Amino acid sequence: HGKAFVGIQSQDEFSLVVGAILPNMPAGRAGIAVGDRLVRVGTFEPIDFQQFRAHVQTYRPGATIAIEV
């Protein structure tokens, strides 16, 4: 069953600024770039990267996830 994974790493666990985009992952294909600030996942507004990651993992692998930067 697995968990959704978009391929984003933050600068640190408390930041919502993208520190790295993993190659060949959905985030890079969607145009998310290093330095972008993660604002919203669907209707959820995370306050840190741990919340962002936890929310993304509630989706099924292969699902389309709206991420606002």
JSON list of C-alpha atoms in Angstrom, two decimals:
[
{"chain": "A", "resi": 1, "resn": "HIS", "atom": "CA", "xyz": [0.00, 0.00, 0.00]},
{"chain": "A", "resi": 2, "resn": "GLY", "atom": "CA", "xyz": [2.77, 2.53, 0.68]},
{"chain": "A", "resi": 3, "resn": "LYS", "atom": "CA", "xyz": [2.57, 6.26, 1.26]},
{"chain": "A", "resi": 4, "resn": "ALA", "atom": "CA", "xyz": [2.52, 9.19, -1.12]},
{"chain": "A", "resi": 5, "resn": "PHE", "atom": "CA", "xyz": [5.89, 10.85, -1.69]},
{"chain": "A", "resi": 6, "resn": "VAL", "atom": "CA", "xyz": [6.40, 13.99, -3.78]},
{"chain": "A", "resi": 7, "resn": "GLY", "atom": "CA", "xyz": [10.20, 14.25, -3.65]},
{"chain": "A", "resi": 8, "resn": "ILE", "atom": "CA", "xyz": [10.67, 17.45, -1.66]},
{"chain": "A", "resi": 9, "resn": "GLN", "atom": "CA", "xyz": [13.23, 17.98, 1.08]},
{"chain": "A", "resi": 10, "resn": "SER", "atom": "CA", "xyz": [13.11, 21.07, 3.29]},
{"chain": "A", "resi": 11, "resn": "GLN", "atom": "CA", "xyz": [16.00, 23.23, 4.43]},
{"chain": "A", "resi": 12, "resn": "ASP", "atom": "CA", "xyz": [15.19, 21.93, 7.93]},
{"chain": "A", "resi": 13, "resn": "GLU", "atom": "CA", "xyz": [12.26, 20.30, 9.75]},
{"chain": "A", "resi": 14, "resn": "PHE", "atom": "CA", "xyz": [10.92, 23.68, 10.92]},
{"chain": "A", "resi": 15, "resn": "SER", "atom": "CA", "xyz": [11.05, 25.43, 7.57]},
{"chain": "A", "resi": 16, "resn": "LEU", "atom": "CA", "xyz": [8.57, 25.29, 4.70]},
{"chain": "A", "resi": 17, "resn": "VAL", "atom": "CA", "xyz": [11.24, 26.42, 2.23]},
{"chain": "A", "resi": 18, "resn": "VAL", "atom": "CA", "xyz": [12.18, 23.76, -0.32]},
{"chain": "A", "resi": 19, "resn": "GLY", "atom": "CA", "xyz": [15.83, 22.80, 0.18]},
{"chain": "A", "resi": 20, "resn": "ALA", "atom": "CA", "xyz": [16.06, 20.08, -2.48]},
{"chain": "A", "resi": 21, "resn": "ILE", "atom": "CA", "xyz": [13.99, 18.37, -5.16]},
{"chain": "A", "resi": 22, "resn": "LEU", "atom": "CA", "xyz": [14.72, 14.70, -5.63]},
{"chain": "A", "resi": 23, "resn": "PRO", "atom": "CA", "xyz": [15.32, 13.68, -9.27]},
{"chain": "A", "resi": 24, "resn": "ASN", "atom": "CA", "xyz": [12.52, 12.04, -11.26]},
{"chain": "A", "resi": 25, "resn": "MET", "atom": "CA", "xyz": [9.90, 12.71, -8.61]},
{"chain": "A", "resi": 26, "resn": "PRO", "atom": "CA", "xyz": [6.49, 14.44, -8.93]},
{"chain": "A", "resi": 27, "resn": "ALA", "atom": "CA", "xyz": [7.56, 17.75, -7.33]},
{"chain": "A", "resi": 28, "resn": "GLY", "atom": "CA", "xyz": [10.22, 18.39, -9.97]},
{"chain": "A", "resi": 29, "resn": "ARG", "atom": "CA", "xyz": [7.88, 17.42, -12.80]},
{"chain": "A", "resi": 30, "resn": "ALA", "atom": "CA", "xyz": [5.29, 19.85, -11.36]},
{"chain": "A", "resi": 31, "resn": "GLY", "atom": "CA", "xyz": [7.78, 22.73, -11.45]},
{"chain": "A", "resi": 32, "resn": "ILE", "atom": "CA", "xyz": [8.40, 23.11, -7.72]},
{"chain": "A", "resi": 33, "resn": "ALA", "atom": "CA", "xyz": [11.88, 24.54, -7.24]},
{"chain": "A", "resi": 34, "resn": "VAL", "atom": "CA", "xyz": [14.51, 24.93, -4.54]},
{"chain": "A", "resi": 35, "resn": "GLY", "atom": "CA", "xyz": [13.75, 28.11, -2.61]},
{"chain": "A", "resi": 36, "resn": "ASP", "atom": "CA", "xyz": [9.97, 27.87, -3.08]},
{"chain": "A", "resi": 37, "resn": "ARG", "atom": "CA", "xyz": [7.95, 28.18, 0.13]},
{"chain": "A", "resi": 38, "resn": "LEU", "atom": "CA", "xyz": [5.27, 25.53, 0.69]},
{"chain": "A", "resi": 39, "resn": "VAL", "atom": "CA", "xyz": [2.00, 27.28, 1.53]},
{"chain": "A", "resi": 40, "resn": "ARG", "atom": "CA", "xyz": [-0.79, 24.73, 1.19]},
{"chain": "A", "resi": 41, "resn": "VAL", "atom": "CA", "xyz": [-1.44, 21.05, 0.48]},
{"chain": "A", "resi": 42, "resn": "GLY", "atom": "CA", "xyz": [-5.02, 20.76, -0.73]},
{"chain": "A", "resi": 43, "resn": "THR", "atom": "CA", "xyz": [-6.88, 22.87, 1.84]},
{"chain": "A", "resi": 44, "resn": "PHE", "atom": "CA", "xyz": [-4.35, 22.22, 4.64]},
{"chain": "A", "resi": 45, "resn": "GLU", "atom": "CA", "xyz": [-1.82, 24.93, 5.59]},
{"chain": "A", "resi": 46, "resn": "PRO", "atom": "CA", "xyz": [1.12, 23.28, 7.39]},
{"chain": "A", "resi": 47, "resn": "ILE", "atom": "CA", "xyz": [3.17, 25.26, 9.89]},
{"chain": "A", "resi": 48, "resn": "ASP", "atom": "CA", "xyz": [6.37, 23.21, 9.41]},
{"chain": "A", "resi": 49, "resn": "PHE", "atom": "CA", "xyz": [7.83, 20.55, 7.15]},
{"chain": "A", "resi": 50, "resn": "GLN", "atom": "CA", "xyz": [6.87, 17.72, 9.51]},
{"chain": "A", "resi": 51, "resn": "GLN", "atom": "CA", "xyz": [3.20, 18.66, 9.10]},
{"chain": "A", "resi": 52, "resn": "PHE", "atom": "CA", "xyz": [3.64, 18.98, 5.32]},
{"chain": "A", "resi": 53, "resn": "ARG", "atom": "CA", "xyz": [5.18, 15.51, 5.07]},
{"chain": "A", "resi": 54, "resn": "ALA", "atom": "CA", "xyz": [2.61, 13.93, 7.41]},
{"chain": "A", "resi": 55, "resn": "HIS", "atom": "CA", "xyz": [-0.27, 15.39, 5.39]},
{"chain": "A", "resi": 56, "resn": "VAL", "atom": "CA", "xyz": [1.18, 14.29, 2.04]},
{"chain": "A", "resi": 57, "resn": "GLN", "atom": "CA", "xyz": [1.49, 10.75, 3.45]},
{"chain": "A", "resi": 58, "resn": "THR", "atom": "CA", "xyz": [-2.28, 10.64, 4.06]},
{"chain": "A", "resi": 59, "resn": "TYR", "atom": "CA", "xyz": [-2.74, 10.45, 0.27]},
{"chain": "A", "resi": 60, "resn": "ARG", "atom": "CA", "xyz": [-2.47, 7.23, -1.68]},
{"chain": "A", "resi": 61, "resn": "PRO", "atom": "CA", "xyz": [0.56, 6.77, -3.95]},
{"chain": "A", "resi": 62, "resn": "GLY", "atom": "CA", "xyz": [-0.28, 8.04, -7.42]},
{"chain": "A", "resi": 63, "resn": "ALA", "atom": "CA", "xyz": [-2.91, 10.51, -6.19]},
{"chain": "A", "resi": 64, "resn": "THR", "atom": "CA", "xyz": [-2.90, 14.03, -7.57]},
{"chain": "A", "resi": 65, "resn": "ILE", "atom": "CA", "xyz": [-2.05, 16.47, -4.78]},
{"chain": "A", "resi": 66, "resn": "ALA", "atom": "CA", "xyz": [-2.57, 20.24, -5.11]},
{"chain": "A", "resi": 67, "resn": "ILE", "atom": "CA", "xyz": [0.47, 21.96, -3.57]},
{"chain": "A", "resi": 68, "resn": "GLU", "atom": "CA", "xyz": [0.60, 25.76, -3.45]},
{"chain": "A", "resi": 69, "resn": "VAL", "atom": "CA", "xyz": [4.02, 27.43, -3.28]}
]
